[in-house]
Every structure is written in C-alpha cells, then in structure tokens.
Short mmCIF file of N, CA and C in Angstrom, two decimals:
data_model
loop_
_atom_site.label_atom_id
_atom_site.label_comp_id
_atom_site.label_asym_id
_atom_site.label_seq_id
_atom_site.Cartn_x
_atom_site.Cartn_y
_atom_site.Cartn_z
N UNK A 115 -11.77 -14.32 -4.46
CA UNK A 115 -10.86 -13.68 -5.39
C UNK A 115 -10.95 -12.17 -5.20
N UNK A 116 -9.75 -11.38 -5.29
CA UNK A 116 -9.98 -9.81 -5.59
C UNK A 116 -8.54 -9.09 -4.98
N UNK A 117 -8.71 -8.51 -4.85
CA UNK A 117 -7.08 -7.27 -4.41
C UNK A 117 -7.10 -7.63 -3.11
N UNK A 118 -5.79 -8.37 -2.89
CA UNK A 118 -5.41 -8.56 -1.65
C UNK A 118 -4.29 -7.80 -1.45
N UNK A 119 -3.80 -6.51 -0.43
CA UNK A 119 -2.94 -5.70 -0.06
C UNK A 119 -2.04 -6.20 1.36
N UNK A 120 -0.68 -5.75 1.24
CA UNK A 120 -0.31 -6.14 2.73
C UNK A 120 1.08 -5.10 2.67
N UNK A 121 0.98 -4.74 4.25
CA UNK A 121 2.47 -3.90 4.35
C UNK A 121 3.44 -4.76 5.68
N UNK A 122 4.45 -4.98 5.45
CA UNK A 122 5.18 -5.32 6.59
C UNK A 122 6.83 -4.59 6.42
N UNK A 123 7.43 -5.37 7.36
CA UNK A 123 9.03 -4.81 7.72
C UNK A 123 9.63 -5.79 6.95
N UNK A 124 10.13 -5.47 5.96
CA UNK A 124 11.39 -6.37 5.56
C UNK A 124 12.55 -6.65 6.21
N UNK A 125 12.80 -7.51 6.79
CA UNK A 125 14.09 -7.74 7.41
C UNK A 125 15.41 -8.20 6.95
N UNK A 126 16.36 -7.88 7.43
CA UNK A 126 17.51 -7.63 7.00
C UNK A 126 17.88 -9.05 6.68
N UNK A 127 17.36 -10.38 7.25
CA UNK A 127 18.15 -11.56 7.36
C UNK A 127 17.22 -12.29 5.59
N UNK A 128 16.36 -11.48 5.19
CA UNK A 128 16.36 -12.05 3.91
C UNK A 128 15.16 -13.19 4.20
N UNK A 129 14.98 -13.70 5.11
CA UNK A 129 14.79 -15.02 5.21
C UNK A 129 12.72 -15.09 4.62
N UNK A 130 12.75 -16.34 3.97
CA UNK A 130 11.47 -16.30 3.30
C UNK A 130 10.73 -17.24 4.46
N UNK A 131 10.14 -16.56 5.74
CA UNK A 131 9.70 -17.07 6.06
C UNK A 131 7.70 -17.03 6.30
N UNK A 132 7.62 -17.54 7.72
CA UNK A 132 6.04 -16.97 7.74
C UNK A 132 5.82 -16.04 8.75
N UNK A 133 6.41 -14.79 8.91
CA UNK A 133 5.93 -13.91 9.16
C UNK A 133 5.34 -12.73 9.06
N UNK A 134 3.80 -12.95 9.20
CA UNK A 134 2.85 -12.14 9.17
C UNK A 134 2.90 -10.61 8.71
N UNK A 135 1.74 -10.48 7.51
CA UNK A 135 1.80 -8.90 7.31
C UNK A 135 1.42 -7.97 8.89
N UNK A 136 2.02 -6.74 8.93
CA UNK A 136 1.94 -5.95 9.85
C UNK A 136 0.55 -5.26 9.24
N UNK A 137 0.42 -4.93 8.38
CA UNK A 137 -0.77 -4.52 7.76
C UNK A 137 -1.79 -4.88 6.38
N UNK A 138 -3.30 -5.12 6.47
CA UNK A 138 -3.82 -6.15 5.56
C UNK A 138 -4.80 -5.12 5.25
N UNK A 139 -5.27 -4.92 3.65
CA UNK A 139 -6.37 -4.35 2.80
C UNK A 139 -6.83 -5.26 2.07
N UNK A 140 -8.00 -5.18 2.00
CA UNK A 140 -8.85 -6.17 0.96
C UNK A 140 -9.85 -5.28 0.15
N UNK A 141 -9.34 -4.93 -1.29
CA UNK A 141 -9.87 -4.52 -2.36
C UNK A 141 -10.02 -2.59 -1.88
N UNK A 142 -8.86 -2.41 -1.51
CA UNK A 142 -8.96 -0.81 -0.93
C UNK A 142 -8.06 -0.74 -2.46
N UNK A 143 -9.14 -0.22 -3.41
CA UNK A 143 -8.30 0.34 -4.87
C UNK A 143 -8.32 1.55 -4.77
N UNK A 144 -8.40 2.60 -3.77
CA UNK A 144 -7.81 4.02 -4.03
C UNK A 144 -6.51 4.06 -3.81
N UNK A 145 -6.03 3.04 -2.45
CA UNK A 145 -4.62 2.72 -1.84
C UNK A 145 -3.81 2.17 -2.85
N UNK A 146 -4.50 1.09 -4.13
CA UNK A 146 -3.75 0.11 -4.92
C UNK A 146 -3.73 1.36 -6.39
N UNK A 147 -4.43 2.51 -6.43
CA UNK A 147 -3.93 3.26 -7.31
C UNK A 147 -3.18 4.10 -6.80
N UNK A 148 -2.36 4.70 -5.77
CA UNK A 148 -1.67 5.32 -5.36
C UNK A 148 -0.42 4.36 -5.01
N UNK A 149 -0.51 3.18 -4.86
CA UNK A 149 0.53 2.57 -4.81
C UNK A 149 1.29 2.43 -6.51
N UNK A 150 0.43 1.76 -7.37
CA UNK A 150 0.69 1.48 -8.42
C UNK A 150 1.76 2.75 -9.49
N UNK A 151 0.93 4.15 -9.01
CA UNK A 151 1.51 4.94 -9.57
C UNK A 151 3.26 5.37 -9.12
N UNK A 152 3.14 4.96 -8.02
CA UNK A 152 4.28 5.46 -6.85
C UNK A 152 4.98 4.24 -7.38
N UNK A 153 4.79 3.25 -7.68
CA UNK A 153 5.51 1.83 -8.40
C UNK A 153 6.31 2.26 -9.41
N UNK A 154 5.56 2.60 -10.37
CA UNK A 154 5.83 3.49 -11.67
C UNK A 154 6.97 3.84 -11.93
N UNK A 155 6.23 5.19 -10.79
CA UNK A 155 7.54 6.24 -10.65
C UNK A 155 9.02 6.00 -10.27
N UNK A 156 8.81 4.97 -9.33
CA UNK A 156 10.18 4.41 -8.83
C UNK A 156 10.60 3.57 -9.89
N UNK A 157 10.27 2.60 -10.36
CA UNK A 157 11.05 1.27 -11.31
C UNK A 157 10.58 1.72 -12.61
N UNK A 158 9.77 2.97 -13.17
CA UNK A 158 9.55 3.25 -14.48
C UNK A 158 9.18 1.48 -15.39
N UNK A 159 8.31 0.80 -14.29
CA UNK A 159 7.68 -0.88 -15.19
C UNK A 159 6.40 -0.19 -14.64
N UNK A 160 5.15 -1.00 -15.84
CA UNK A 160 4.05 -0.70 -15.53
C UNK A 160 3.43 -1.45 -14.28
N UNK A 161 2.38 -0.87 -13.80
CA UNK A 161 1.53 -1.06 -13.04
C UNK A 161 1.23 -2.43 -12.27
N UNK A 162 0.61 -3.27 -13.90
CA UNK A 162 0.50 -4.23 -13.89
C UNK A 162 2.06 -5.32 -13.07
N UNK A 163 2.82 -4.97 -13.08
CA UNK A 163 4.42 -5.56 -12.87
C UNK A 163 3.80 -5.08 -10.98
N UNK A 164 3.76 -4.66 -10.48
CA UNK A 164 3.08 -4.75 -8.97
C UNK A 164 2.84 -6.01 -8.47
N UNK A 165 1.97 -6.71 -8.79
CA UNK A 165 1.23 -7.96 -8.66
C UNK A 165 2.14 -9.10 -8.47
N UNK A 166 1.90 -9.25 -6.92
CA UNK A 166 3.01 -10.19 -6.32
C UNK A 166 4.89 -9.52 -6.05
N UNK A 167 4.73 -8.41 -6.29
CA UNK A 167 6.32 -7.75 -6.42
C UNK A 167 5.59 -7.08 -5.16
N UNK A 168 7.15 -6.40 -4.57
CA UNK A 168 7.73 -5.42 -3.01
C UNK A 168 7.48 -4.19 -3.87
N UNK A 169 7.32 -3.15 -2.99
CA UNK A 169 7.40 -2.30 -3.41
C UNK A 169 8.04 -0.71 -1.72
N UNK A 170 9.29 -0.82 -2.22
CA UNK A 170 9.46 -0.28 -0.81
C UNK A 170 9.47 1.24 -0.41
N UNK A 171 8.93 1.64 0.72
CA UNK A 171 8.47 2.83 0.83
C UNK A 171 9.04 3.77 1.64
N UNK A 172 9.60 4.70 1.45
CA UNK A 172 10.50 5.66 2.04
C UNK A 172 9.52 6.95 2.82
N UNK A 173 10.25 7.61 3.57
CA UNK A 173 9.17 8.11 5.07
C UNK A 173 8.44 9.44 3.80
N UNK A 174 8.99 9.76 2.35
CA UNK A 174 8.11 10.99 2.42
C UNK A 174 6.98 10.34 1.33
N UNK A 175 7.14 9.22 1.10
CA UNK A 175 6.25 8.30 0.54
C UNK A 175 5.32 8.08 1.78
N UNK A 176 5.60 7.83 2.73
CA UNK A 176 4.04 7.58 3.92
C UNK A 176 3.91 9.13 3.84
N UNK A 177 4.72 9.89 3.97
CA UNK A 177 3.86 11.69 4.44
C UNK A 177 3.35 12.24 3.39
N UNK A 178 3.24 11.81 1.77
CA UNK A 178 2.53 12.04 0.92
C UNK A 178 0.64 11.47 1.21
N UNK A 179 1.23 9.63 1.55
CA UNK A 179 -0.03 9.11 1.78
C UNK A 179 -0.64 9.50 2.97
N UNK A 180 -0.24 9.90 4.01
CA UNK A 180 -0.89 10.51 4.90
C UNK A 180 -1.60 11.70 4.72
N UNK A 181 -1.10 12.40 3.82
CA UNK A 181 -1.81 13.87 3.48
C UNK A 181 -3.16 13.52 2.26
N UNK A 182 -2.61 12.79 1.51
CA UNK A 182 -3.84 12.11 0.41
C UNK A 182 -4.84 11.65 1.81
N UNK A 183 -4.84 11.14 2.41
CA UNK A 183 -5.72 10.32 3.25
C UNK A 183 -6.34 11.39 3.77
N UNK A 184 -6.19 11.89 4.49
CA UNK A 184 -6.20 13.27 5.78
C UNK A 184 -7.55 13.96 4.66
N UNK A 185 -6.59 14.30 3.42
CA UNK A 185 -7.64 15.12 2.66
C UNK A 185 -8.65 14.32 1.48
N UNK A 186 -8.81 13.05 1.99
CA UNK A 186 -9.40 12.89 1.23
C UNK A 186 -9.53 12.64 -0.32
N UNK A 187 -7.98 12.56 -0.52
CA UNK A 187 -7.45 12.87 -2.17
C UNK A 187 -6.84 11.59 -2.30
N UNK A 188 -7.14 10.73 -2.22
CA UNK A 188 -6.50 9.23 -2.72
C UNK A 188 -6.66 9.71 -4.36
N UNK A 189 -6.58 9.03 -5.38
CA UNK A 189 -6.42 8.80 -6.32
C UNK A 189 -7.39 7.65 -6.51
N UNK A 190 -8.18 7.90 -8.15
CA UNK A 190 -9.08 7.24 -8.46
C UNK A 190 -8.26 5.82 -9.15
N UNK A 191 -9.15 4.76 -8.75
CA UNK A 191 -8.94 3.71 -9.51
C UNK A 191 -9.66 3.46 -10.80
N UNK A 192 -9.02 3.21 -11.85
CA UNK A 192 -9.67 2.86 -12.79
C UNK A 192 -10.06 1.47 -12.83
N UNK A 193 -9.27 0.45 -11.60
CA UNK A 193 -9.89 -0.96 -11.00
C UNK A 193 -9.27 -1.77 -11.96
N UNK A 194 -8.90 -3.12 -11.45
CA UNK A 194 -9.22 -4.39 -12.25
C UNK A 194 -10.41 -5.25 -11.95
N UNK A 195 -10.25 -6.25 -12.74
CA UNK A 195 -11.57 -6.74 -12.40
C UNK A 195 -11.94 -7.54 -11.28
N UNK A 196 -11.20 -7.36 -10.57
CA UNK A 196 -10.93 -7.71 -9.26
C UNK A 196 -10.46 -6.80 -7.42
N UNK A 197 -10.73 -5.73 -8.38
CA UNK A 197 -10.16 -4.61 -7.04
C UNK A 197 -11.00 -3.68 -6.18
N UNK A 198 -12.37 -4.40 -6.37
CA UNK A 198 -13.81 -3.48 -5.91
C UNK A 198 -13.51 -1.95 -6.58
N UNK A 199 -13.32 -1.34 -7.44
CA UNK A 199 -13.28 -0.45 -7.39
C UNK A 199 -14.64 0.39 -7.50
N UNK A 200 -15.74 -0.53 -8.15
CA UNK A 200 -16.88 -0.16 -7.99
C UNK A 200 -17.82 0.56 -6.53
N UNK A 201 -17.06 0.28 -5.22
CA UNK A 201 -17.35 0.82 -3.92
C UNK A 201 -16.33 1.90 -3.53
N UNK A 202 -15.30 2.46 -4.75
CA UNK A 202 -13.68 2.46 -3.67
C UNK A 202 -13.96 3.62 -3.01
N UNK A 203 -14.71 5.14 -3.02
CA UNK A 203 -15.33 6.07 -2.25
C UNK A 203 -15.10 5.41 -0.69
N UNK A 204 -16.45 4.27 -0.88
CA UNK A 204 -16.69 3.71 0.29
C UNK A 204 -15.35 3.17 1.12
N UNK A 205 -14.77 2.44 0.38
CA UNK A 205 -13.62 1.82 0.68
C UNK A 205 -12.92 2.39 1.27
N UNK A 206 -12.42 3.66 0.66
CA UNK A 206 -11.38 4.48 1.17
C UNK A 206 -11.76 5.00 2.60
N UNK A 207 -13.38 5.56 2.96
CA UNK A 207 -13.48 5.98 3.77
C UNK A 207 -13.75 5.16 4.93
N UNK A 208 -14.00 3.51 4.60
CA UNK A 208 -13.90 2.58 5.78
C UNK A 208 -12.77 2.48 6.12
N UNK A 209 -11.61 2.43 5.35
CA UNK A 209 -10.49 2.47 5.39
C UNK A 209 -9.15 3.49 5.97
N UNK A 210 -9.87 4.61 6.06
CA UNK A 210 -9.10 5.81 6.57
C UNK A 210 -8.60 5.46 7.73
N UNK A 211 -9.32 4.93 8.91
CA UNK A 211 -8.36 5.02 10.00
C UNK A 211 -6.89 4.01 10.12
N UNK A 212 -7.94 3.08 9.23
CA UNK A 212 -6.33 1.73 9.13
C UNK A 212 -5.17 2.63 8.37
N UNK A 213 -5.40 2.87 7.63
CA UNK A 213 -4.26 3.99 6.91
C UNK A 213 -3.87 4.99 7.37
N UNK A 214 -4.39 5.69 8.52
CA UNK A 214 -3.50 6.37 9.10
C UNK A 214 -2.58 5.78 9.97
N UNK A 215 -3.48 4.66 10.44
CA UNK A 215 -2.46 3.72 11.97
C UNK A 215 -1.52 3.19 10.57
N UNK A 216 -1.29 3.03 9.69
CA UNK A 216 -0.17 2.40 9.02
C UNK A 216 0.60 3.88 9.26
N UNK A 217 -0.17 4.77 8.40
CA UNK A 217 1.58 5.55 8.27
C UNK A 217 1.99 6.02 9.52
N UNK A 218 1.33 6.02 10.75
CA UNK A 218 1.75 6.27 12.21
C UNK A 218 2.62 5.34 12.43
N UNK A 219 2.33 3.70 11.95
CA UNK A 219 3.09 2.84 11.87
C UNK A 219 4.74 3.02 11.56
N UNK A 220 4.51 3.04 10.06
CA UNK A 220 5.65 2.95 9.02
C UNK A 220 6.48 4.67 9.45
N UNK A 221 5.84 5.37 9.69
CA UNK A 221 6.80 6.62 10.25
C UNK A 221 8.05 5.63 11.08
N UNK A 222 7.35 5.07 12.02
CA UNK A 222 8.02 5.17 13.48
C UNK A 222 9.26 3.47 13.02
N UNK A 223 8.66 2.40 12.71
CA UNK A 223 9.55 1.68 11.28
C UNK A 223 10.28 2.15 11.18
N UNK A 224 10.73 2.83 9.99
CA UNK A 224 11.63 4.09 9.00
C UNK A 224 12.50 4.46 10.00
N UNK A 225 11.90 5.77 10.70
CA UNK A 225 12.57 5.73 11.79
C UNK A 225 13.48 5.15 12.60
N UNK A 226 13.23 3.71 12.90
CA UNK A 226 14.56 2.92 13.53
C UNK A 226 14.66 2.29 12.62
N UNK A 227 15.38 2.90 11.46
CA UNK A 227 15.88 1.79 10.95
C UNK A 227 15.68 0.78 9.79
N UNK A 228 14.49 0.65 9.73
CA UNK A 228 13.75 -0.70 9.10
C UNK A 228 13.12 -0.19 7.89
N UNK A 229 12.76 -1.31 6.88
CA UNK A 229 12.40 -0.83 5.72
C UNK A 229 10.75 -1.60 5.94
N UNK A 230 10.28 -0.56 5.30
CA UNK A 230 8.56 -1.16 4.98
C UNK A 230 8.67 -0.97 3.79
N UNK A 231 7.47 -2.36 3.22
CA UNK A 231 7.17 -3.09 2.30
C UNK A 231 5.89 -2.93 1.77
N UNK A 232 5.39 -2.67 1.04
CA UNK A 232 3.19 -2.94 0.48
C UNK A 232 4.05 -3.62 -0.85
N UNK A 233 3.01 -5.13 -0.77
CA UNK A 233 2.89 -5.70 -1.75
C UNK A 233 1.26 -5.98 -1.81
N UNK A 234 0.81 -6.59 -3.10
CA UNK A 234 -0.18 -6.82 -3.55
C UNK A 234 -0.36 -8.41 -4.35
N UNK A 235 -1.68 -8.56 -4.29
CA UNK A 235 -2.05 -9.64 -4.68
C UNK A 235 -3.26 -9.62 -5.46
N UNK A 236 -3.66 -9.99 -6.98
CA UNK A 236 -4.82 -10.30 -7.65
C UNK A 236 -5.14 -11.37 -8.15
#
C-alpha cells in the first residue's frame, strides 16, 4: 500500500487501454505535493479529488518543476498516511534524476504535440 505516481502521453484515440506509464514514483510526496497544489490551482477541487483523476500538464508546468527540482525547492508534504512522507527529503533527492529525465521527457512530448498526464494512486 502507499502513493503510487505515474506520468504518460494521453492519446488522442481516447482508448482505455494497457499502455504503460512512461513514468513511475513510489511514495515521492514532495512531487505528490507539488502536484496536488498545481491540481488545485487548475480545477479549484481539493487535493484529495487527485486520487485516481488526470491531471494534465502544460510545458511551463514541467519548467516550474524543473526549477523546484534543480533547486531543491519541491514543496513540503504534509503526507497521507500512505505517502512516505516521513523520508520525503530522502525521497526527493533519490528521486531527482528521474524527475529531471521526466521533464526532459515531457518538454520534448509537449513539444510535438502530445499531452502529458501525472496521475496518482493511494
């Protein structure tokens, strides 16, 4: 059990199938409080409303998270009881390079075209 994270390409054909997240976090709650808030902001529903919902991300949404990352400034989790937040320091900083190869990722995504996705799971 605990915070399961994933980013992929939404594709245009809709289709609910099984293809694979492009990108996977497990209990990275500095990422799931910077997502959550960025949730917020966009659909003005709380936080909690994340969980199992899309949440789609536009290129100055990755060049925000790239600069949080870079410097070190994720945003604190206040955690559920399920989101390690008790390690998330650690987390974040095991985590830094996958998060940059995402937004190196999701830049180049965006870019042609395509929409990226981070959803979550608790």
């Amino acid at each position: 059990m605990g915070l399961d994270q994933y980013a992929y390409i939404k594709h245009d054909d809709g289709a609910d199938d099984d293809r694979a997240a492009d990108f996977v976090w497990r209990k990275h709650s500095k990422l799931q409080a910077w997502a959550e808030t960025l949730f917020t902001a966009k659909t003005g529903q709380s936080a909690d409303k994340l969980n199992c919902a899309e949440l789609v991300l536009e290129a100055a949404d990755i060049d925000t998270l790239e600069a949080l990352v870079k410097q070190k400034a994720l945003p604190k989790s206040d955690g559920g009881f399920f989101f390690g937040h008790q390690f998330q320091d650690e987390a974040a900083d095991e985590n830094a390079a996958q998060d940059l190869a995402f937004c190196a990722w999701a830049k180049d995504v965006i870019t042609n075209g395509q929409t990226v996705v981070y959803s979550c799971w608790w």
